[in-house]
Structure formats: structure tokens, C-alpha cells
PDB file of C-alpha atoms in Angstrom:
ATOM      1  CA  ALA U   1      96.677 211.881 -14.545  1.00 75.00           C
ATOM      2  CA  GLN U   2      97.476 212.893 -10.976  1.00 82.00           C
ATOM      3  CA  SER U   3     100.370 214.348  -9.239  1.00 88.00           C
ATOM      4  CA  VAL U   4     101.716 216.087  -5.914  1.00 94.00           C
ATOM      5  CA  THR U   5     104.339 218.505  -5.706  1.00 96.00           C
ATOM      6  CA  GLN U   6     105.605 219.035  -2.079  1.00 97.00           C
ATOM      7  CA  LEU U   7     107.813 222.350  -2.056  1.00 94.00           C
ATOM      8  CA  GLY U   8     110.868 221.932   0.284  1.00 93.00           C
ATOM      9  CA  SER U   9     112.120 218.454   0.800  1.00 95.00           C
ATOM     10  CA  HIS U  10     113.608 219.869   4.262  1.00 97.00           C
ATOM     11  CA  VAL U  11     111.927 222.120   6.493  1.00 97.00           C
ATOM     12  CA  SER U  12     113.469 223.177   9.954  1.00 97.00           C
ATOM     13  CA  VAL U  13     111.507 225.450  12.592  1.00 97.00           C
ATOM     14  CA  SER U  14     112.111 225.901  16.223  1.00 97.00           C
ATOM     15  CA  GLU U  15     110.064 224.437  18.876  1.00 97.00           C
ATOM     16  CA  GLY U  16     106.893 226.220  19.581  1.00 97.00           C
ATOM     17  CA  ALA U  17     106.815 228.125  16.013  1.00 98.00           C
ATOM     18  CA  LEU U  18     104.523 227.802  13.277  1.00 98.00           C
ATOM     19  CA  VAL U  19     104.838 224.640  11.113  1.00 98.00           C
ATOM     20  CA  LEU U  20     103.668 225.067   7.205  1.00 98.00           C
ATOM     21  CA  LEU U  21     104.367 222.245   4.938  1.00 98.00           C
ATOM     22  CA  ARG U  22     103.199 223.076   1.326  1.00 98.00           C
ATOM     23  CA  CYS U  23     101.434 220.441  -1.266  1.00 97.00           C
ATOM     24  CA  ASN U  24     100.369 221.092  -4.608  1.00 96.00           C
ATOM     25  CA  TYR U  25      98.284 218.897  -6.538  1.00 94.00           C
ATOM     26  CA  SER U  26      97.075 218.118  -9.899  1.00 89.00           C
ATOM     27  CA  SER U  27      94.372 216.220 -10.761  1.00 83.00           C
ATOM     28  CA  SER U  28      91.629 215.896 -13.636  1.00 77.00           C
ATOM     29  CA  VAL U  29      88.993 214.730 -11.191  1.00 78.00           C
ATOM     30  CA  PRO U  30      87.721 215.968  -7.923  1.00 80.00           C
ATOM     31  CA  PRO U  31      90.716 215.152  -5.843  1.00 86.00           C
ATOM     32  CA  TYR U  32      91.021 213.300  -2.489  1.00 90.00           C
ATOM     33  CA  LEU U  33      93.758 214.293  -0.523  1.00 93.00           C
ATOM     34  CA  PHE U  34      95.821 213.247   2.534  1.00 95.00           C
ATOM     35  CA  TRP U  35      98.415 213.781   4.654  1.00 97.00           C
ATOM     36  CA  TYR U  36     100.613 211.079   6.129  1.00 97.00           C
ATOM     37  CA  VAL U  37     103.410 211.104   8.893  1.00 97.00           C
ATOM     38  CA  GLN U  38     106.236 208.578   8.961  1.00 97.00           C
ATOM     39  CA  TYR U  39     108.623 208.267  12.029  1.00 94.00           C
ATOM     40  CA  PRO U  40     111.855 206.676  11.642  1.00 89.00           C
ATOM     41  CA  ASN U  41     111.738 202.891  11.030  1.00 84.00           C
ATOM     42  CA  GLN U  42     107.848 203.118  10.912  1.00 89.00           C
ATOM     43  CA  GLY U  43     105.197 202.565   8.627  1.00 92.00           C
ATOM     44  CA  LEU U  44     102.748 205.833   7.813  1.00 95.00           C
ATOM     45  CA  GLN U  45     100.003 207.162   9.787  1.00 95.00           C
ATOM     46  CA  LEU U  46      97.191 209.283   8.392  1.00 94.00           C
ATOM     47  CA  LEU U  47      97.380 212.753   9.860  1.00 97.00           C
ATOM     48  CA  LEU U  48      94.478 214.043   8.314  1.00 96.00           C
ATOM     49  CA  LYS U  49      92.277 213.611   5.021  1.00 94.00           C
ATOM     50  CA  TYR U  50      89.918 215.624   2.579  1.00 93.00           C
ATOM     51  CA  THR U  51      87.184 214.112   0.604  1.00 88.00           C
ATOM     52  CA  THR U  52      84.401 216.465   0.060  1.00 85.00           C
ATOM     53  CA  GLY U  53      82.582 219.174   2.151  1.00 86.00           C
ATOM     54  CA  ALA U  54      84.335 221.542   4.551  1.00 88.00           C
ATOM     55  CA  THR U  55      87.683 222.743   3.074  1.00 90.00           C
ATOM     56  CA  LEU U  56      89.253 223.250   6.711  1.00 96.00           C
ATOM     57  CA  VAL U  57      90.399 219.772   7.759  1.00 96.00           C
ATOM     58  CA  LYS U  58      91.324 218.883  11.275  1.00 96.00           C
ATOM     59  CA  GLY U  59      93.752 216.072  11.874  1.00 96.00           C
ATOM     60  CA  ILE U  60      95.585 214.376  14.792  1.00 95.00           C
ATOM     61  CA  ASN U  61      98.480 215.749  17.076  1.00 94.00           C
ATOM     62  CA  GLY U  62      97.042 219.474  16.229  1.00 96.00           C
ATOM     63  CA  PHE U  63      97.448 219.361  12.462  1.00 98.00           C
ATOM     64  CA  GLU U  64      95.242 220.845   9.937  1.00 97.00           C
ATOM     65  CA  ALA U  65      95.102 221.565   6.363  1.00 98.00           C
ATOM     66  CA  GLU U  66      92.908 223.784   4.103  1.00 96.00           C
ATOM     67  CA  PHE U  67      91.828 222.548   0.458  1.00 95.00           C
ATOM     68  CA  LYS U  68      91.949 225.453  -1.759  1.00 94.00           C
ATOM     69  CA  LYS U  69      90.623 224.645  -5.182  1.00 91.00           C
ATOM     70  CA  SER U  70      91.651 227.737  -6.774  1.00 92.00           C
ATOM     71  CA  GLU U  71      95.272 227.539  -5.899  1.00 93.00           C
ATOM     72  CA  THR U  72      95.542 223.466  -6.320  1.00 94.00           C
ATOM     73  CA  SER U  73      96.760 223.344  -2.712  1.00 96.00           C
ATOM     74  CA  PHE U  74      96.408 221.441   0.471  1.00 97.00           C
ATOM     75  CA  HIS U  75      99.103 223.044   2.915  1.00 98.00           C
ATOM     76  CA  LEU U  76      99.509 221.303   6.333  1.00 98.00           C
ATOM     77  CA  THR U  77      99.890 223.527   9.435  1.00 98.00           C
ATOM     78  CA  LYS U  78     100.613 223.183  13.206  1.00 98.00           C
ATOM     79  CA  PRO U  79     100.293 226.551  14.948  1.00 97.00           C
ATOM     80  CA  SER U  80     103.157 225.429  17.509  1.00 97.00           C
ATOM     81  CA  ALA U  81     105.777 222.777  17.016  1.00 97.00           C
ATOM     82  CA  HIS U  82     106.906 219.950  19.230  1.00 97.00           C
ATOM     83  CA  MET U  83     109.875 218.233  19.314  1.00 96.00           C
ATOM     84  CA  SER U  84     107.831 214.974  18.691  1.00 96.00           C
ATOM     85  CA  ASP U  85     106.750 216.315  15.509  1.00 97.00           C
ATOM     86  CA  ALA U  86     110.024 215.668  13.838  1.00 97.00           C
ATOM     87  CA  ALA U  87     109.211 213.070  10.996  1.00 97.00           C
ATOM     88  CA  GLU U  88     109.001 212.992   7.286  1.00 97.00           C
ATOM     89  CA  TYR U  89     105.698 214.057   5.872  1.00 98.00           C
ATOM     90  CA  PHE U  90     103.970 212.869   2.806  1.00 98.00           C
ATOM     91  CA  CYS U  91     101.030 214.440   0.776  1.00 97.00           C
ATOM     92  CA  ALA U  92      99.035 212.087  -1.143  1.00 94.00           C
ATOM     93  CA  VAL U  93      96.071 212.295  -3.679  1.00 91.00           C
ATOM     94  CA  SER U  94      93.656 210.006  -5.084  1.00 86.00           C
ATOM     95  CA  GLY U  95      90.723 210.223  -7.057  1.00 72.00           C
ATOM     96  CA  PHE U  96      90.365 207.338  -9.619  1.00 62.00           C
ATOM     97  CA  GLN U  97      86.651 206.362  -9.606  1.00 53.00           C
ATOM     98  CA  GLY U  98      86.710 202.775  -8.011  1.00 51.00           C
ATOM     99  CA  ALA U  99      90.358 202.728  -7.750  1.00 58.00           C
ATOM    100  CA  GLN U 100      92.682 203.091  -4.706  1.00 72.00           C
ATOM    101  CA  LYS U 101      95.925 204.430  -6.158  1.00 83.00           C
ATOM    102  CA  LEU U 102      97.504 207.053  -3.830  1.00 88.00           C
ATOM    103  CA  VAL U 103     100.185 209.186  -5.791  1.00 89.00           C
ATOM    104  CA  PHE U 104     102.573 210.438  -3.206  1.00 94.00           C
ATOM    105  CA  GLY U 105     104.587 213.746  -3.242  1.00 96.00           C
ATOM    106  CA  GLN U 106     108.380 213.336  -2.684  1.00 97.00           C
ATOM    107  CA  GLY U 107     107.951 213.935   1.323  1.00 97.00           C
ATOM    108  CA  THR U 108     109.060 216.657   3.658  1.00 98.00           C
ATOM    109  CA  ARG U 109     111.494 216.160   6.447  1.00 97.00           C
ATOM    110  CA  LEU U 110     110.325 218.332   9.389  1.00 97.00           C
ATOM    111  CA  THR U 111     113.375 219.183  11.904  1.00 97.00           C
ATOM    112  CA  ILE U 112     112.704 220.881  15.396  1.00 97.00           C
ATOM    113  CA  ASN U 113     115.315 222.882  16.799  1.00 96.00           C
ATOM    114  CA  PRO U 114     115.000 223.354  20.519  1.00 93.00           C
TER     115      PRO U 114
ATOM    116  CA  ASP K   1      91.427 197.778  16.148  1.00 62.00           C
ATOM    117  CA  THR K   2      93.341 199.873  13.359  1.00 68.00           C
ATOM    118  CA  GLU K   3      96.432 197.731  13.365  1.00 91.00           C
ATOM    119  CA  VAL K   4      98.049 196.093  10.294  1.00 96.00           C
ATOM    120  CA  THR K   5     100.809 193.770  11.271  1.00 97.00           C
ATOM    121  CA  GLN K   6     103.962 192.713   9.238  1.00 97.00           C
ATOM    122  CA  THR K   7     106.508 189.740   9.695  1.00 97.00           C
ATOM    123  CA  PRO K   8     109.088 189.659   9.684  1.00 97.00           C
ATOM    124  CA  LYS K   9     110.415 193.330  10.668  1.00 96.00           C
ATOM    125  CA  HIS K  10     113.640 192.465   9.263  1.00 97.00           C
ATOM    126  CA  LEU K  11     115.239 190.264   6.472  1.00 96.00           C
ATOM    127  CA  VAL K  12     118.254 189.418   5.051  1.00 96.00           C
ATOM    128  CA  MET K  13     118.550 187.172   2.014  1.00 93.00           C
ATOM    129  CA  GLY K  14     120.913 185.879  -0.609  1.00 90.00           C
ATOM    130  CA  MET K  15     120.073 186.504  -4.640  1.00 89.00           C
ATOM    131  CA  THR K  16     119.353 182.726  -4.830  1.00 89.00           C
ATOM    132  CA  ASN K  17     116.872 182.573  -1.889  1.00 90.00           C
ATOM    133  CA  LYS K  18     113.191 182.201  -1.402  1.00 95.00           C
ATOM    134  CA  LYS K  19     111.409 184.236   1.251  1.00 96.00           C
ATOM    135  CA  SER K  20     108.050 185.565   2.158  1.00 97.00           C
ATOM    136  CA  LEU K  21     106.758 188.460   3.735  1.00 98.00           C
ATOM    137  CA  LYS K  22     103.372 188.442   5.591  1.00 98.00           C
ATOM    138  CA  CYS K  23     100.696 191.063   6.256  1.00 98.00           C
ATOM    139  CA  GLU K  24      97.787 190.484   8.347  1.00 97.00           C
ATOM    140  CA  GLN K  25      94.505 192.730   9.182  1.00 96.00           C
ATOM    141  CA  HIS K  26      91.589 192.098  11.019  1.00 92.00           C
ATOM    142  CA  MET K  27      89.744 195.094  10.198  1.00 93.00           C
ATOM    143  CA  GLY K  28      87.314 193.688   7.830  1.00 92.00           C
ATOM    144  CA  HIS K  29      88.802 195.679   4.986  1.00 93.00           C
ATOM    145  CA  ARG K  30      88.561 194.346   1.552  1.00 91.00           C
ATOM    146  CA  ALA K  31      91.343 196.063  -0.099  1.00 92.00           C
ATOM    147  CA  MET K  32      95.039 195.451   0.297  1.00 94.00           C
ATOM    148  CA  TYR K  33      98.390 196.740  -0.642  1.00 95.00           C
ATOM    149  CA  TRP K  34     102.165 196.260  -1.216  1.00 97.00           C
ATOM    150  CA  TYR K  35     104.542 199.150  -1.352  1.00 96.00           C
ATOM    151  CA  LYS K  36     108.164 199.349  -1.761  1.00 97.00           C
ATOM    152  CA  GLN K  37     109.843 202.419  -0.345  1.00 97.00           C
ATOM    153  CA  LYS K  38     113.499 203.440  -0.749  1.00 96.00           C
ATOM    154  CA  ALA K  39     115.408 205.236   1.684  1.00 92.00           C
ATOM    155  CA  LYS K  40     114.371 209.097   1.592  1.00 90.00           C
ATOM    156  CA  LYS K  41     112.063 208.290  -1.286  1.00 94.00           C
ATOM    157  CA  PRO K  42     107.853 208.009  -1.033  1.00 96.00           C
ATOM    158  CA  PRO K  43     106.289 204.664  -1.025  1.00 95.00           C
ATOM    159  CA  GLU K  44     105.671 203.159  -4.586  1.00 95.00           C
ATOM    160  CA  LEU K  45     102.761 201.146  -5.142  1.00 93.00           C
ATOM    161  CA  MET K  46     103.701 197.586  -6.187  1.00 96.00           C
ATOM    162  CA  PHE K  47     100.108 195.507  -6.172  1.00 95.00           C
ATOM    163  CA  VAL K  48      96.471 195.773  -4.879  1.00 92.00           C
ATOM    164  CA  TYR K  49      94.148 193.291  -4.029  1.00 93.00           C
ATOM    165  CA  SER K  50      90.500 193.828  -3.933  1.00 91.00           C
ATOM    166  CA  TYR K  51      88.154 191.562  -2.529  1.00 92.00           C
ATOM    167  CA  GLU K  52      91.310 188.774  -2.965  1.00 93.00           C
ATOM    168  CA  LYS K  53      91.809 189.406  -6.241  1.00 93.00           C
ATOM    169  CA  LEU K  54      94.680 191.277  -7.917  1.00 94.00           C
ATOM    170  CA  SER K  55      93.271 194.422  -9.194  1.00 90.00           C
ATOM    171  CA  ILE K  56      96.542 196.277  -9.935  1.00 89.00           C
ATOM    172  CA  ASN K  57     100.048 195.176 -10.621  1.00 92.00           C
ATOM    173  CA  GLU K  58     102.252 198.410 -11.380  1.00 92.00           C
ATOM    174  CA  SER K  59     104.673 196.043 -13.502  1.00 92.00           C
ATOM    175  CA  VAL K  60     106.305 194.503 -10.993  1.00 96.00           C
ATOM    176  CA  PRO K  61     109.017 192.113 -11.997  1.00 96.00           C
ATOM    177  CA  SER K  62     107.931 188.446 -11.588  1.00 96.00           C
ATOM    178  CA  ARG K  63     110.454 187.380  -8.734  1.00 96.00           C
ATOM    179  CA  PHE K  64     108.016 189.440  -6.830  1.00 97.00           C
ATOM    180  CA  SER K  65     104.876 187.329  -6.197  1.00 97.00           C
ATOM    181  CA  PRO K  66     101.699 188.627  -4.368  1.00 98.00           C
ATOM    182  CA  GLU K  67      99.420 186.216  -2.714  1.00 97.00           C
ATOM    183  CA  CYS K  68      96.048 186.896  -0.929  1.00 96.00           C
ATOM    184  CA  PRO K  69      95.090 183.486   0.628  1.00 95.00           C
ATOM    185  CA  ASN K  70      91.860 185.228   2.563  1.00 93.00           C
ATOM    186  CA  SER K  71      90.615 188.622   3.335  1.00 90.00           C
ATOM    187  CA  SER K  72      92.819 189.029   6.265  1.00 95.00           C
ATOM    188  CA  LEU K  73      96.108 188.036   4.867  1.00 97.00           C
ATOM    189  CA  LEU K  74      98.403 189.419   2.217  1.00 97.00           C
ATOM    190  CA  ASN K  75     101.805 187.502   1.513  1.00 98.00           C
ATOM    191  CA  LEU K  76     104.500 188.590  -0.831  1.00 98.00           C
ATOM    192  CA  HIS K  77     107.013 185.769  -2.361  1.00 98.00           C
ATOM    193  CA  LEU K  78     110.306 186.844  -3.057  1.00 97.00           C
ATOM    194  CA  HIS K  79     112.589 184.898  -5.239  1.00 95.00           C
ATOM    195  CA  ALA K  80     115.990 185.628  -7.164  1.00 93.00           C
ATOM    196  CA  LEU K  81     116.015 189.090  -5.811  1.00 94.00           C
ATOM    197  CA  GLN K  82     118.567 191.540  -6.880  1.00 95.00           C
ATOM    198  CA  PRO K  83     120.707 193.939  -4.248  1.00 95.00           C
ATOM    199  CA  GLU K  84     118.547 196.939  -5.564  1.00 96.00           C
ATOM    200  CA  ASP K  85     115.489 195.421  -4.274  1.00 97.00           C
ATOM    201  CA  SER K  86     116.730 196.137  -0.791  1.00 97.00           C
ATOM    202  CA  ALA K  87     114.158 198.310   0.733  1.00 97.00           C
ATOM    203  CA  LEU K  88     111.507 198.916   3.155  1.00 97.00           C
ATOM    204  CA  TYR K  89     108.426 197.030   2.237  1.00 98.00           C
ATOM    205  CA  LEU K  90     104.813 198.078   3.223  1.00 97.00           C
ATOM    206  CA  CYS K  91     101.593 196.804   3.649  1.00 97.00           C
ATOM    207  CA  ALA K  92      98.511 198.625   3.850  1.00 95.00           C
ATOM    208  CA  SER K  93      95.020 198.195   4.006  1.00 94.00           C
ATOM    209  CA  SER K  94      91.271 199.852   3.544  1.00 92.00           C
ATOM    210  CA  VAL K  95      87.717 199.609   3.378  1.00 90.00           C
ATOM    211  CA  GLN K  96      87.725 199.974  -0.219  1.00 79.00           C
ATOM    212  CA  GLY K  97      87.641 203.016  -2.649  1.00 72.00           C
ATOM    213  CA  ALA K  98      89.748 205.930  -3.839  1.00 67.00           C
ATOM    214  CA  MET K  99      88.346 208.200  -0.618  1.00 75.00           C
ATOM    215  CA  GLU K 100      89.375 205.808   1.906  1.00 83.00           C
ATOM    216  CA  THR K 101      92.308 205.981   4.267  1.00 89.00           C
ATOM    217  CA  GLN K 102      95.044 203.093   3.868  1.00 92.00           C
ATOM    218  CA  TYR K 103      96.308 201.710   7.105  1.00 93.00           C
ATOM    219  CA  PHE K 104     100.031 201.020   6.899  1.00 95.00           C
ATOM    220  CA  GLY K 105     101.945 198.365   8.762  1.00 96.00           C
ATOM    221  CA  PRO K 106     105.413 199.041  10.328  1.00 95.00           C
ATOM    222  CA  GLY K 107     107.115 197.389   6.957  1.00 96.00           C
ATOM    223  CA  THR K 108     109.757 194.518   6.544  1.00 97.00           C
ATOM    224  CA  ARG K 109     113.107 195.807   5.809  1.00 97.00           C
ATOM    225  CA  LEU K 110     114.611 193.948   3.252  1.00 97.00           C
ATOM    226  CA  LEU K 111     118.417 193.576   2.700  1.00 96.00           C
ATOM    227  CA  VAL K 112     119.652 191.367  -0.484  1.00 96.00           C
ATOM    228  CA  LEU K 113     123.128 190.440  -0.540  1.00 94.00           C
TER     229      LEU K 113
END
């Protein structure tokens, strides 16, 4: 079975500050890991994903994440927060061979203070 | 074109009504999904279609009936819903396989009275 834990249901940072959203996963098979963002009243948009290869993954809007197998983590970072980053962020894992089940974390709401 | 469209955007229905949600993609994707999302919660998978055949049903009540008429279209037929079924219903599609990105539509916000 696979699962995802996002530490902190709500994170608040000042504009221009570092954004760090934490994600830990559990998987019995090599995981594929995703970060999605959801703006109010919208669907989910992919920020970045890790499948294989380089463990530091760069995504859209200046976000990046590092896959650390030893720590079973896939934390999302952005060096400098912008007001437009305020949204709900979901970490997700998949890895069933031939299947398409995404298991989502509970989400982290990011608030940006001016 | 990486767009998944969903209609309607909003739907209000009574518990005795029959309605349908529609999802469309023209990316050539062969996997399509229905998710249900309650407020302040992550999406919950309901159904997966792979090559137009139902491959995953997450023990969804029979008052929800999915249909995939062709590779670009996905419907969700609703009948005799309960107020607790009120939620945002998201459609997604992907090329195929566990590592592929799922592209989400904007959702249909459903209110059952």
C-alpha cells in the first residue's frame, strides 16, 4: 500500500520568503511522486513530478522538489514567495505497475503575507 | 492543447433528479478519471477508464454511473443522490500508466438539495 503525509495543513510565509512544504511518502514499490497546486474554485495543476533519474526536480512557477529515498521525502520549495502562490498544494504518489491510482496527501494551504 | 473541459460548471439538483456531468479531452489520452472532492479535502478517486473500459471502481454507490462513449468523452450519470454527495467533481486524463501526469479539468460543483 502507498500513503502520503503532508506535514502542516496550513503554512504561512511572508512575500519574498522561502516556501517549504513537506511531504513524506510510504511505498512498497519505487514511487512516482507528484506535486499539484489547486487555486480556489479550480482543478488541480501539475507543478512537478519525479519518476526516475535526477532527484532534484524543477517545476513551474519557480518551484522545485528533491526526492530523498533515505528519508522517504519529497519536499517542495521555492526561494522567494509571491502573492500569487497562495493556494492549496497536494503531494501525491503512484507506483502500481500498470495502474493509475494517485494517492494524495491531505493538502497544505499556503498563505502569503504582504 | 492540454485542456480538459467539464460541463456544467455548477449544478443544483434534487434528490429525485437525474443529471449528467460531461468531461472532454482532445489530447489523445487513453485513461480518464472521475474524482470527488469535498471542501478542504484531497480528491478521492471514483472511477478509472482505460482504453474506454472501466478498469477501476472504488466501491462507488450505484447512484453514480460512469460512461465512456469514446476515447475523448467521459460522462458521469447521477440519479437519486443524497445531500452528502454535494462536492466538486473533477475529471482528469492521462496518456496511460502510473508515472504519467494526470491533467485535471476545472470541475463541476454539485449541490444536492
